[in-house]
Coordinates of C-alpha atoms in Angstrom, one line a residue:
M1 CA -7.5 -13.8 -32.6
R2 CA -4.5 -14.2 -30.4
I3 CA -5.7 -17.7 -29.2
Q4 CA -5.8 -19.0 -32.7
E5 CA -2.4 -17.5 -33.5
L6 CA -0.9 -19.2 -30.4
E7 CA -2.5 -22.6 -31.3
N8 CA -1.0 -22.4 -34.8
L9 CA 2.4 -21.5 -33.5
I10 CA 2.4 -24.3 -30.8
R11 CA 1.4 -26.9 -33.4
R12 CA 4.0 -25.7 -35.9
Y13 CA 6.9 -25.8 -33.3
Q14 CA 5.7 -29.1 -31.8
K15 CA 5.8 -30.7 -35.3
S16 CA 9.3 -29.3 -35.9
Y17 CA 10.4 -30.7 -32.5
Y18 CA 9.1 -34.2 -33.0
T19 CA 9.9 -34.6 -36.7
G20 CA 13.3 -32.8 -36.7
K21 CA 12.1 -30.8 -39.7
G22 CA 11.3 -27.1 -40.0
E23 CA 11.9 -24.1 -37.8
T24 CA 12.5 -24.6 -34.0
I25 CA 12.7 -22.2 -31.1
S26 CA 14.2 -22.6 -27.6
D27 CA 12.3 -24.3 -24.8
A28 CA 12.1 -21.0 -22.9
E29 CA 10.5 -19.3 -26.0
F30 CA 8.1 -22.2 -26.5
D31 CA 7.1 -22.2 -22.8
S32 CA 6.3 -18.5 -23.1
L33 CA 3.8 -19.3 -25.9
W34 CA 2.4 -22.2 -23.9
D35 CA 2.0 -20.0 -20.8
E36 CA 0.3 -17.2 -22.7
L37 CA -2.3 -19.7 -24.1
T38 CA -2.8 -21.1 -20.6
I39 CA -3.7 -17.6 -19.4
L40 CA -6.0 -16.8 -22.3
D41 CA -7.7 -20.3 -22.6
A42 CA -6.8 -22.7 -19.8
E43 CA -9.1 -25.4 -21.2
N44 CA -7.7 -25.3 -24.8
K45 CA -7.5 -28.8 -26.2
I46 CA -3.9 -28.3 -27.4
L47 CA -2.8 -27.9 -23.8
K48 CA -4.1 -31.4 -23.0
K49 CA -2.2 -33.1 -25.8
V50 CA 1.3 -34.6 -25.6
G51 CA 3.5 -35.3 -28.6
S52 CA 2.9 -35.7 -32.2
D53 CA 0.0 -37.2 -34.2
I54 CA 1.4 -40.7 -34.8
E55 CA -0.7 -43.0 -32.6
S56 CA -3.3 -43.5 -35.3
D57 CA -0.5 -44.7 -37.6
Y58 CA 0.8 -47.4 -35.3
K59 CA -1.4 -50.3 -36.5
T60 CA -1.1 -49.4 -40.2
Q61 CA 2.7 -48.7 -40.2
S62 CA 4.1 -51.1 -37.6
H63 CA 5.1 -53.6 -40.4
I64 CA 7.0 -51.0 -42.5
K65 CA 10.8 -51.0 -42.3
P66 CA 12.9 -47.8 -42.1
S67 CA 14.4 -48.5 -45.6
E68 CA 10.9 -48.2 -47.1
G69 CA 10.6 -44.5 -46.3
T70 CA 9.3 -44.3 -42.7
F71 CA 10.2 -45.5 -39.2
K72 CA 8.3 -48.4 -37.6
K73 CA 6.0 -47.3 -34.7
V74 CA 6.7 -48.9 -31.3
P75 CA 4.8 -48.4 -28.0
H76 CA 6.7 -47.2 -25.0
I77 CA 7.4 -49.1 -21.8
I78 CA 7.8 -46.0 -19.7
P79 CA 5.1 -43.4 -20.5
M80 CA 6.5 -40.1 -21.7
G81 CA 4.0 -37.5 -20.4
S82 CA 4.6 -33.8 -20.0
Q83 CA 5.8 -32.3 -16.7
A84 CA 4.2 -29.5 -14.8
K85 CA 6.4 -26.4 -14.9
A86 CA 7.5 -23.8 -12.4
A87 CA 8.8 -20.6 -14.0
N88 CA 10.0 -18.9 -10.8
P89 CA 10.8 -19.6 -7.1
E90 CA 7.2 -18.6 -6.1
E91 CA 5.6 -21.2 -8.4
F92 CA 8.1 -23.9 -7.3
S93 CA 7.6 -23.1 -3.6
A94 CA 3.8 -23.4 -4.1
W95 CA 4.3 -26.9 -5.6
A96 CA 6.8 -28.0 -3.0
N97 CA 4.5 -27.0 -0.1
K98 CA 1.9 -29.5 -1.4
M99 CA 4.3 -32.4 -1.4
T100 CA 4.5 -34.7 1.6
F101 CA 8.3 -35.2 1.2
K102 CA 10.8 -32.5 2.1
E103 CA 13.9 -34.2 0.6
F104 CA 14.2 -33.6 -3.1
L105 CA 16.2 -35.3 -5.8
V106 CA 17.2 -32.6 -8.3
E107 CA 18.4 -33.4 -11.8
Y108 CA 19.6 -31.3 -14.7
K109 CA 16.9 -30.9 -17.3
L110 CA 18.6 -31.7 -20.6
D111 CA 17.6 -29.7 -23.7
G112 CA 17.7 -32.5 -26.2
A113 CA 15.3 -35.1 -27.7
S114 CA 13.7 -37.7 -25.5
I115 CA 14.4 -41.4 -26.2
E116 CA 13.5 -44.7 -24.6
L117 CA 16.0 -47.6 -24.8
Q118 CA 14.2 -51.0 -24.5
Y119 CA 15.8 -54.2 -23.1
K120 CA 14.9 -57.8 -23.3
N121 CA 16.7 -60.3 -21.0
G122 CA 19.3 -57.6 -20.3
E123 CA 20.1 -57.0 -24.0
F124 CA 19.4 -53.8 -25.9
D125 CA 16.5 -54.4 -28.2
C126 CA 15.3 -51.1 -29.7
A127 CA 15.2 -47.3 -29.3
V128 CA 12.0 -45.3 -29.5
T129 CA 11.5 -41.6 -29.8
R130 CA 9.0 -39.6 -27.7
G131 CA 6.3 -39.5 -30.3
N132 CA 3.0 -38.8 -28.7
G133 CA 4.1 -40.0 -25.2
K134 CA 2.7 -43.5 -25.8
I135 CA 4.1 -44.5 -29.2
G136 CA 7.2 -43.4 -31.0
D137 CA 9.5 -44.0 -34.0
D138 CA 11.9 -46.9 -33.9
I139 CA 15.3 -45.4 -34.6
T140 CA 17.3 -48.3 -33.2
E141 CA 19.8 -48.4 -36.0
N142 CA 20.7 -44.8 -35.6
V143 CA 21.0 -45.0 -31.8
K144 CA 23.4 -48.0 -32.1
K145 CA 25.9 -45.5 -33.5
M146 CA 25.5 -43.1 -30.5
S147 CA 27.6 -43.2 -27.3
G148 CA 26.5 -43.1 -23.7
F149 CA 24.4 -46.3 -23.2
A150 CA 24.9 -49.9 -22.4
R151 CA 24.4 -52.6 -25.0
N152 CA 24.0 -55.3 -22.3
L153 CA 23.0 -55.1 -18.7
T154 CA 24.6 -57.1 -15.9
Q155 CA 21.2 -58.7 -15.2
P156 CA 18.6 -60.3 -17.5
L157 CA 16.0 -57.5 -17.1
N158 CA 13.1 -56.7 -19.3
G159 CA 12.1 -53.0 -19.4
G160 CA 13.2 -49.6 -20.5
V161 CA 15.7 -46.8 -19.8
R162 CA 14.8 -43.3 -20.6
G163 CA 17.2 -40.6 -21.6
E164 CA 17.9 -37.6 -23.8
V165 CA 19.8 -37.5 -27.1
I166 CA 22.1 -34.5 -27.1
M167 CA 24.8 -32.9 -29.1
S168 CA 27.7 -31.3 -27.3
H169 CA 28.7 -27.7 -27.9
T170 CA 32.2 -28.9 -29.0
V171 CA 30.7 -31.1 -31.8
Y172 CA 28.2 -28.4 -32.7
N173 CA 30.8 -25.7 -33.0
R174 CA 33.1 -27.9 -35.1
Y175 CA 30.7 -29.6 -37.5
F176 CA 27.1 -28.2 -37.3
S177 CA 27.3 -24.5 -36.5
D178 CA 25.1 -23.8 -39.6
K179 CA 22.1 -25.3 -37.7
A180 CA 20.0 -23.2 -35.3
N181 CA 21.2 -24.9 -32.1
C182 CA 22.4 -28.2 -30.7
R183 CA 19.0 -29.6 -30.2
N184 CA 17.9 -28.8 -33.7
A185 CA 21.0 -30.4 -35.1
A186 CA 20.6 -33.5 -32.9
N187 CA 16.9 -33.9 -33.9
G188 CA 17.8 -33.8 -37.6
L189 CA 20.6 -36.4 -37.3
M190 CA 18.7 -38.9 -35.1
K191 CA 15.9 -39.0 -37.7
R192 CA 18.0 -39.5 -40.8
K193 CA 17.0 -42.6 -42.7
D194 CA 20.6 -43.4 -43.6
G195 CA 21.8 -42.9 -40.0
E196 CA 24.6 -40.6 -41.2
G197 CA 25.9 -38.3 -38.4
S198 CA 24.4 -40.3 -35.5
N199 CA 27.9 -41.1 -34.3
Y200 CA 28.1 -37.4 -33.3
L201 CA 25.3 -37.8 -30.7
Q202 CA 25.2 -39.1 -27.1
V203 CA 22.4 -40.6 -25.0
V204 CA 22.3 -39.3 -21.4
S205 CA 19.9 -41.3 -19.2
Y206 CA 17.9 -40.4 -16.1
D207 CA 15.1 -43.0 -15.6
A208 CA 14.6 -46.8 -15.8
W209 CA 11.8 -49.3 -15.1
F210 CA 11.8 -53.1 -15.3
E211 CA 9.2 -55.8 -15.1
Q212 CA 11.1 -57.7 -12.4
D213 CA 12.0 -56.5 -9.0
M214 CA 13.9 -53.2 -9.4
P215 CA 17.7 -53.4 -8.9
F216 CA 17.5 -50.1 -7.0
A217 CA 15.6 -48.9 -4.0
D218 CA 15.0 -45.3 -4.8
E219 CA 15.5 -42.5 -7.3
E220 CA 19.1 -41.8 -6.2
E221 CA 20.1 -45.4 -6.3
K222 CA 18.5 -45.6 -9.8
I223 CA 21.0 -43.0 -11.1
Q224 CA 23.9 -44.8 -9.5
W225 CA 22.7 -48.1 -10.9
L226 CA 22.6 -46.6 -14.4
K227 CA 26.1 -45.3 -13.9
N228 CA 27.4 -48.7 -12.8
Q229 CA 25.8 -50.3 -16.0
G230 CA 27.8 -47.9 -18.2
F231 CA 25.2 -45.3 -19.0
A232 CA 26.0 -41.6 -19.2
T233 CA 23.7 -40.0 -16.6
V234 CA 22.4 -36.6 -15.7
V235 CA 23.9 -34.6 -12.8
T236 CA 21.9 -35.0 -9.6
K237 CA 21.8 -33.5 -6.1
I238 CA 19.8 -34.2 -3.0
C239 CA 18.3 -31.0 -1.6
H240 CA 16.7 -30.6 1.8
G241 CA 13.7 -28.2 1.6
A242 CA 12.5 -25.8 -1.1
A243 CA 14.9 -23.0 -0.2
E244 CA 17.9 -25.2 -0.8
V245 CA 16.5 -26.2 -4.3
I246 CA 16.0 -22.5 -5.1
D247 CA 19.6 -21.7 -4.1
Y248 CA 20.9 -24.6 -6.1
R249 CA 19.0 -23.5 -9.2
A250 CA 20.6 -20.1 -8.9
Q251 CA 24.0 -21.7 -8.7
V252 CA 23.3 -23.9 -11.8
M253 CA 22.0 -20.9 -13.7
E254 CA 25.3 -19.2 -13.1
M255 CA 27.6 -22.0 -14.2
R256 CA 25.5 -23.6 -17.0
E257 CA 27.3 -21.5 -19.6
K258 CA 30.4 -23.6 -18.8
L259 CA 28.7 -26.9 -19.6
D260 CA 29.4 -28.6 -22.9
Y261 CA 25.7 -29.3 -23.4
D262 CA 22.4 -27.5 -23.1
I263 CA 20.2 -27.6 -20.0
D264 CA 17.0 -25.4 -19.6
G265 CA 16.1 -26.1 -16.0
L266 CA 16.0 -28.7 -13.3
V267 CA 13.7 -31.7 -12.7
I268 CA 12.7 -32.1 -9.1
K269 CA 11.0 -35.2 -7.6
G270 CA 11.0 -37.1 -4.3
R271 CA 13.5 -39.9 -3.6
A272 CA 10.8 -42.7 -3.5
L273 CA 10.0 -44.7 -6.6
D274 CA 6.5 -44.0 -7.8
F275 CA 5.6 -45.6 -11.2
D276 CA 1.9 -44.9 -10.8
D277 CA 2.6 -41.2 -10.6
A278 CA 5.2 -41.3 -13.4
S279 CA 2.6 -43.0 -15.6
R280 CA 0.3 -40.0 -15.5
A281 CA 0.0 -37.8 -18.5
R282 CA 1.2 -35.1 -16.2
P283 CA 2.9 -36.5 -13.1
E284 CA 2.0 -34.7 -9.8
K285 CA 5.1 -35.6 -7.8
Q286 CA 7.7 -34.1 -10.1
I287 CA 8.1 -30.7 -11.7
A288 CA 10.3 -29.0 -14.2
F289 CA 11.8 -25.9 -12.5
K290 CA 12.6 -23.9 -15.6
F291 CA 15.2 -21.3 -16.3
S292 CA 13.6 -18.2 -17.7
L293 CA 14.5 -15.7 -20.4
S294 CA 13.8 -13.0 -17.8
E295 CA 16.1 -14.4 -15.1
T296 CA 19.9 -14.9 -14.9
V297 CA 22.9 -14.6 -12.6
S298 CA 25.6 -11.9 -12.5
I299 CA 28.2 -10.4 -10.2
L300 CA 27.7 -7.1 -8.5
R301 CA 30.7 -4.8 -9.3
T302 CA 29.7 -1.5 -7.7
V303 CA 26.8 0.6 -6.4
E304 CA 26.1 4.1 -7.6
W305 CA 23.9 6.6 -5.8
S306 CA 21.3 8.3 -7.8
E307 CA 20.2 11.7 -6.5
S308 CA 16.7 12.9 -6.9
G309 CA 15.8 16.0 -4.9
S310 CA 16.8 15.2 -1.3
T311 CA 16.8 11.4 -1.8
Y312 CA 19.8 9.1 -2.6
T313 CA 18.9 5.8 -4.2
P314 CA 21.3 2.9 -4.6
V315 CA 21.7 1.5 -8.1
A316 CA 23.5 -1.8 -8.6
V317 CA 25.9 -2.1 -11.5
F318 CA 26.8 -5.7 -12.4
D319 CA 28.3 -7.7 -15.3
S320 CA 26.0 -7.2 -18.3
V321 CA 23.5 -10.0 -18.9
Q322 CA 20.8 -10.8 -21.5
L323 CA 17.2 -10.6 -20.2
N324 CA 14.3 -11.0 -22.6
G325 CA 16.5 -10.1 -25.5
T326 CA 18.0 -6.9 -24.0
T327 CA 21.3 -6.2 -22.4
V328 CA 21.0 -5.3 -18.7
Q329 CA 23.7 -4.0 -16.4
R330 CA 21.9 -1.9 -13.8
A331 CA 19.0 -2.3 -11.3
S332 CA 17.7 -0.3 -8.4
L333 CA 18.4 -1.5 -4.9
A334 CA 15.7 0.8 -3.6
N335 CA 17.1 1.6 -0.1
S336 CA 19.3 0.6 2.8
D337 CA 16.8 -1.9 4.2
T338 CA 16.7 -3.7 0.8
I339 CA 20.5 -3.9 0.7
R340 CA 20.6 -5.4 4.3
A341 CA 17.7 -7.8 3.6
L342 CA 19.4 -9.2 0.5
G343 CA 22.8 -9.4 2.3
V344 CA 24.3 -8.1 -1.0
K345 CA 27.9 -6.9 -1.2
I346 CA 30.3 -5.8 -3.9
G347 CA 31.4 -9.1 -5.5
S348 CA 28.2 -11.0 -4.6
H349 CA 26.7 -13.4 -7.1
I350 CA 23.2 -12.1 -7.7
V351 CA 20.0 -13.4 -9.3
V352 CA 18.7 -10.7 -11.7
T353 CA 15.1 -10.8 -13.0
K354 CA 13.0 -8.7 -15.3
R355 CA 9.6 -8.7 -13.6
G356 CA 6.8 -7.8 -15.8
E357 CA 9.3 -7.9 -18.7
I358 CA 10.2 -4.3 -18.0
I359 CA 12.1 -3.4 -14.8
P360 CA 15.3 -5.3 -13.8
K361 CA 15.4 -6.4 -10.2
I362 CA 17.9 -8.1 -7.9
E363 CA 16.0 -11.0 -6.3
R364 CA 18.6 -12.7 -4.1
V365 CA 22.2 -13.4 -3.5
V366 CA 23.5 -16.8 -4.7
K367 CA 25.2 -19.0 -2.1
T368 CA 28.2 -20.2 -4.0
S369 CA 31.0 -22.5 -3.0
E370 CA 33.5 -20.5 -5.1
H371 CA 35.7 -18.2 -3.1
S372 CA 34.6 -14.6 -4.0
V373 CA 36.2 -11.4 -3.0
V374 CA 33.5 -9.3 -1.5
S375 CA 33.4 -5.9 0.2
E376 CA 30.8 -3.8 1.9
I377 CA 28.8 -1.3 -0.1
S378 CA 29.8 2.3 0.8
Y379 CA 27.2 4.9 1.5
P380 CA 27.4 8.6 0.9
S381 CA 27.6 10.5 4.2
H382 CA 26.9 14.1 3.2
C383 CA 24.7 15.9 0.7
S384 CA 26.6 16.7 -2.4
T385 CA 25.0 20.1 -2.7
C386 CA 24.8 21.6 0.8
Q387 CA 27.1 19.2 2.7
T388 CA 24.5 18.5 5.3
K389 CA 24.9 15.1 7.0
L390 CA 22.5 12.6 5.4
I391 CA 19.9 10.7 7.4
D392 CA 19.4 6.9 6.8
N393 CA 16.1 5.7 8.2
G394 CA 16.3 2.4 6.4
T395 CA 13.7 3.1 3.8
R396 CA 15.3 6.3 2.6
L397 CA 18.7 8.0 2.6
Y398 CA 18.1 11.7 2.4
C399 CA 19.3 15.3 3.0
P400 CA 17.2 16.7 5.9
N401 CA 18.1 20.4 5.1
K402 CA 14.8 21.9 3.8
S403 CA 16.8 24.9 2.5
C404 CA 19.0 22.7 0.4
P405 CA 19.1 24.2 -3.1
K406 CA 18.8 20.8 -4.8
R407 CA 15.6 20.0 -2.9
I408 CA 14.1 23.4 -3.7
H409 CA 15.0 23.1 -7.4
Q410 CA 13.5 19.6 -7.6
R411 CA 10.3 20.7 -6.0
I412 CA 9.8 23.5 -8.5
Q413 CA 10.4 21.0 -11.3
K414 CA 7.9 18.6 -9.8
W415 CA 5.2 21.3 -9.4
V416 CA 5.6 22.4 -13.1
S417 CA 5.3 18.8 -14.2
V418 CA 2.3 17.8 -12.1
I419 CA 0.3 21.0 -12.6
D420 CA 1.2 20.8 -16.3
I421 CA 2.5 24.4 -16.8
R422 CA 3.3 24.3 -20.6
D423 CA 6.3 26.0 -22.1
F424 CA 7.9 26.3 -18.6
G425 CA 10.9 24.0 -19.4
L426 CA 13.8 22.8 -17.3
T427 CA 16.2 25.3 -19.0
L428 CA 13.9 28.2 -17.9
I429 CA 13.6 26.9 -14.4
R430 CA 17.4 26.6 -14.1
R431 CA 17.9 30.2 -15.4
L432 CA 15.4 31.7 -13.0
Y433 CA 16.7 29.6 -10.1
E434 CA 20.3 30.5 -10.8
T435 CA 19.5 34.2 -10.9
K436 CA 17.6 33.7 -7.6
R437 CA 14.4 34.9 -9.2
I438 CA 12.4 31.8 -8.1
R439 CA 13.2 30.0 -4.9
S440 CA 9.9 28.4 -4.2
V441 CA 6.7 27.2 -6.0
Y442 CA 5.1 30.5 -4.8
D443 CA 7.6 32.5 -6.7
I444 CA 6.3 31.1 -10.0
Y445 CA 3.1 32.9 -9.7
T446 CA 4.8 36.3 -9.1
L447 CA 6.6 36.2 -12.5
T448 CA 5.6 39.0 -15.0
K449 CA 5.5 39.1 -18.7
S450 CA 7.9 42.1 -18.9
E451 CA 10.7 40.4 -16.9
L452 CA 10.4 37.1 -18.8
S453 CA 10.5 38.9 -22.2
Q454 CA 13.8 40.5 -21.2
L455 CA 15.5 37.1 -20.8
E456 CA 17.8 36.2 -23.7
G457 CA 16.1 34.0 -26.3
L458 CA 12.5 34.5 -25.1
G459 CA 10.8 37.7 -26.4
E460 CA 7.3 39.0 -25.8
K461 CA 5.5 36.2 -27.6
S462 CA 7.2 33.4 -25.7
A463 CA 6.8 35.3 -22.4
D464 CA 3.1 35.8 -23.1
K465 CA 2.6 32.1 -23.7
I466 CA 4.4 31.2 -20.4
I467 CA 2.4 33.7 -18.3
N468 CA -0.9 32.5 -19.8
S469 CA 0.1 28.9 -19.0
I470 CA 0.9 29.8 -15.4
Q471 CA -2.3 31.7 -14.9
G472 CA -4.3 29.0 -16.6
R473 CA -3.2 26.5 -14.0
R474 CA -4.4 28.3 -10.9
S475 CA -7.4 25.9 -10.4
V476 CA -6.1 22.5 -9.4
R477 CA -7.3 19.3 -7.8
L478 CA -6.3 18.6 -4.2
E479 CA -4.3 15.5 -5.2
Q480 CA -2.4 17.5 -7.8
F481 CA -1.6 20.1 -5.2
I482 CA -0.2 17.6 -2.7
A483 CA 1.8 15.6 -5.4
G484 CA 3.2 18.9 -6.7
F485 CA 5.1 19.5 -3.5
N486 CA 7.3 16.4 -4.2
I487 CA 6.8 14.8 -0.8
E488 CA 8.9 11.6 -1.0
G489 CA 6.9 8.7 -2.6
I490 CA 3.6 10.6 -2.6
G491 CA 2.1 11.0 -6.0
E492 CA -1.4 11.6 -7.2
T493 CA -2.5 8.0 -6.7
L494 CA -1.7 7.9 -3.0
A495 CA -3.0 11.4 -2.5
E496 CA -6.3 10.3 -4.0
K497 CA -6.5 7.5 -1.5
L498 CA -6.0 10.0 1.3
I499 CA -8.8 12.2 -0.1
A500 CA -11.1 9.2 -0.6
A501 CA -10.5 8.3 3.1
G502 CA -12.0 11.6 4.2
F503 CA -8.9 13.9 4.3
D504 CA -10.5 15.9 1.5
T505 CA -9.2 19.4 2.4
I506 CA -5.7 20.7 3.0
E507 CA -6.7 21.6 6.5
K508 CA -7.7 18.1 7.3
L509 CA -4.5 16.7 5.9
I510 CA -2.3 19.1 7.8
A511 CA -4.2 18.3 11.0
A512 CA -3.9 14.5 10.5
T513 CA -1.6 12.4 12.7
E514 CA 0.6 9.5 11.6
D515 CA -1.8 7.1 13.3
D516 CA -4.7 8.6 11.3
L517 CA -3.0 8.2 8.0
A518 CA -1.5 4.7 8.7
L519 CA -5.1 3.4 8.7
V520 CA -5.7 4.5 5.1
N521 CA -5.6 1.7 2.4
G522 CA -2.2 1.7 0.8
F523 CA -0.4 3.4 3.6
G524 CA 1.6 2.1 6.5
K525 CA 3.6 3.6 9.4
I526 CA 6.5 4.7 7.3
S527 CA 4.5 6.3 4.4
A528 CA 2.2 8.0 7.0
Q529 CA 5.2 9.5 8.7
T530 CA 6.6 10.7 5.4
V531 CA 3.3 12.5 4.6
V532 CA 3.0 14.1 8.0
E533 CA 6.6 15.3 7.9
G534 CA 6.3 16.6 4.3
L535 CA 3.1 18.5 5.1
K536 CA 4.6 20.0 8.2
E537 CA 7.7 21.2 6.2
N538 CA 5.6 22.7 3.4
K539 CA 2.6 24.0 5.5
E540 CA 3.5 27.6 5.3
E541 CA 4.0 27.8 1.6
M542 CA 1.0 25.6 0.9
L543 CA -1.4 27.9 2.8
R544 CA 0.2 31.0 1.4
L545 CA -0.3 29.7 -2.2
I546 CA -4.0 28.9 -1.5
S547 CA -4.5 32.3 0.1
D548 CA -3.0 34.3 -2.8
Y549 CA -3.0 32.3 -6.0
I550 CA -4.3 28.7 -6.1
A551 CA -7.9 27.6 -6.0
I552 CA -8.4 24.0 -4.9
Q553 CA -11.4 22.5 -6.7
A554 CA -13.8 21.9 -3.9
N555 CA -15.7 19.2 -5.8
R556 CA -14.4 17.5 -8.9
E557 CA -15.9 19.3 -11.8
K558 CA -18.3 17.2 -13.8
A559 CA -17.1 14.1 -11.9
R560 CA -18.7 11.7 -14.4
L561 CA -15.7 9.3 -14.1
A562 CA -15.5 9.2 -10.3
G563 CA -14.6 5.7 -9.1
L564 CA -13.3 4.7 -12.6
S565 CA -9.6 4.1 -13.5
F566 CA -8.0 4.2 -16.9
C567 CA -4.7 3.0 -18.4
F568 CA -3.3 4.0 -21.8
T569 CA -1.0 2.1 -24.0
G570 CA 0.3 2.7 -27.5
E571 CA -0.1 5.9 -29.6
L572 CA -3.2 8.0 -29.6
K573 CA -4.4 9.7 -32.9
T574 CA -6.4 12.7 -31.8
M575 CA -4.6 13.9 -28.7
K576 CA -1.4 13.5 -26.7
R577 CA -1.5 10.9 -24.0
A578 CA -0.9 13.6 -21.3
D579 CA -4.0 15.4 -22.5
A580 CA -6.1 12.3 -22.4
Q581 CA -4.9 11.5 -18.9
K582 CA -5.6 15.1 -17.8
K583 CA -9.1 14.8 -19.2
V584 CA -9.7 11.7 -17.1
K585 CA -8.5 13.4 -14.0
D586 CA -10.5 16.5 -14.7
L587 CA -13.7 14.3 -14.9
G588 CA -13.0 12.7 -11.6
G589 CA -11.3 9.5 -12.8
S590 CA -7.9 8.1 -12.0
V591 CA -5.0 7.2 -14.2
K592 CA -2.9 4.1 -13.8
T593 CA 0.4 3.2 -15.5
T594 CA 0.1 -0.6 -14.8
I595 CA -2.6 -3.2 -15.3
T596 CA -4.3 -4.4 -12.1
K597 CA -7.4 -6.4 -11.5
D598 CA -9.3 -3.3 -10.3
L599 CA -8.6 -1.3 -13.5
S600 CA -11.8 -0.2 -15.2
Y601 CA -10.5 0.4 -18.7
L602 CA -7.4 -0.1 -20.9
I603 CA -7.4 2.3 -23.8
T604 CA -5.4 1.2 -26.9
N605 CA -5.7 1.4 -30.7
T606 CA -4.0 -1.9 -31.1
P607 CA -5.9 -4.4 -28.9
N608 CA -4.4 -7.4 -30.7
S609 CA -0.8 -6.3 -30.7
G610 CA 0.2 -8.9 -28.1
S611 CA 1.9 -6.2 -25.9
A612 CA 2.5 -6.9 -22.2
K613 CA -0.4 -4.6 -21.2
N614 CA -2.8 -6.2 -23.6
K615 CA -1.9 -9.6 -22.4
K616 CA -2.3 -8.7 -18.8
A617 CA -5.6 -6.9 -19.4
Q618 CA -7.0 -10.0 -21.1
E619 CA -5.7 -12.2 -18.3
L620 CA -7.5 -10.1 -15.7
D621 CA -10.6 -9.6 -17.8
V622 CA -10.2 -5.8 -17.9
N623 CA -12.4 -3.9 -20.3
I624 CA -10.3 -2.9 -23.5
I625 CA -11.6 0.0 -25.6
N626 CA -10.1 2.0 -28.4
E627 CA -9.5 5.8 -28.6
S628 CA -12.8 6.4 -30.4
E629 CA -14.8 4.5 -27.8
F630 CA -12.9 6.3 -25.0
L631 CA -13.8 9.8 -26.5
N632 CA -17.5 8.7 -26.8
F633 CA -17.4 7.5 -23.3
I634 CA -16.1 10.7 -21.7
Q635 CA -18.4 12.9 -23.9

């Protein structure tokens, strides 16, 4: 099972992290495993555990010296619990809205190994690793060789300073590039029994707690006090409100590649000292705002306009970035309203994400202090085919000329695709269109075998197959008929919603007003307007087709799947996916391409593959069946 697999992976990587031995992965990759297990089994015992299995060894091993083969076990002064995590701005905002404070102390989250430095009467006494959060290994002799911390405090204080042991990129590239990464190299050195190589490491501190009255009044003063004592400290910033934190995170994401050490997010907390909260296994008043494998920052270089039928869609082209292991350089900007809402311009620094691990998206513009040369995005003004002036209504930039050759050609292609006329490919459509033999959907049904067989490269056999395919697609469902006319944004799914709302004949649809359709679930004022205008534009041809050639299925034939929805993923063995989807629709069911909570069934022959769709279906408790079960179900 996937849950057991995740448990084993998390245990293995935790052991490697705390012992410095074995294979390690990045924090972001580890977090993805942790998050997946949280989704599948939120109460799993491994999620409640912090650190390594060393607490039971404390009493039996506390007398052993490092030279005898193991490190002495020492309890912490400052508890080292695990922090709650926010993977994206929405999760962070949800946490921030629960806090009573609106002023946040933001620190770099270092990607190293946690350490506690203990002091007695102001003198450095020992250094303890994270261990299980309560007890760790005494690696004092190794830490003494490291830089970045004070041997003596200016006051006779008893307590601890918490920090992170890190290796700089400079040191790593020069001496340890054979290791997986800086953190892995640092973990290995700090745990060496002979202490060799510890001089290459540095301690960077971010917390402190003492038994006496604190020599600082709040978290910000704490960092300054550590600096004054001679400690190397994390970079901090005071942000006012969640929005400012989100903007700052985007700025740090952009410039972190320039740092000489690794960070994997930000730690956010209030300014007030709160030892009780910090002592929790998972503090409530601080959070790790992580960087994600599916989120990064780039610079917009240009905008290209993709032409599909009559519609012109802006596509952003930016400096290439890595998201989820793939190189990404382009993302749709959707429409003019999106461009204006983002405030994006050529030269803007932008946050790019890969939502759902599939489609790149520009989330926001980064407010940067750097001087950037920006310019406005230029829009096409006239149709590239018929030269008609384009109309920009905010949600769509399009050619209004219904006689535009490009629009007509696109509609014919859409009809052939939706109605599933086999063997009627794009090349044939183009040849017939260029010779002016077809200029509408209606013209398809006037084609004859004799004229097709005379086309170069076809012959009687091919012509016969094409004509049979055309004639075999004369009985169609109403949602297919509507979607086939390529009305902007209206596919079979939205057409089905119109039909379910009572607009179940072409006459009712043509007679409907914008106000009528705007009340339908999934529609709004803009989409309702688009449907009304599209039906009005195509009314004559629609009615003519129904009169002469097309039969609309009055009631769904054998509607055994009415009300059920299906999604397919992976390869099918006995049929093509398109045929399986058609079978579902013919039996009154609906086909979805994404996993939603109202999906009835996910069909897959590899339910344990760990694919995004399988994970989502398990998360939402969607029924998962294989191909054989699906065939039995529909038969």
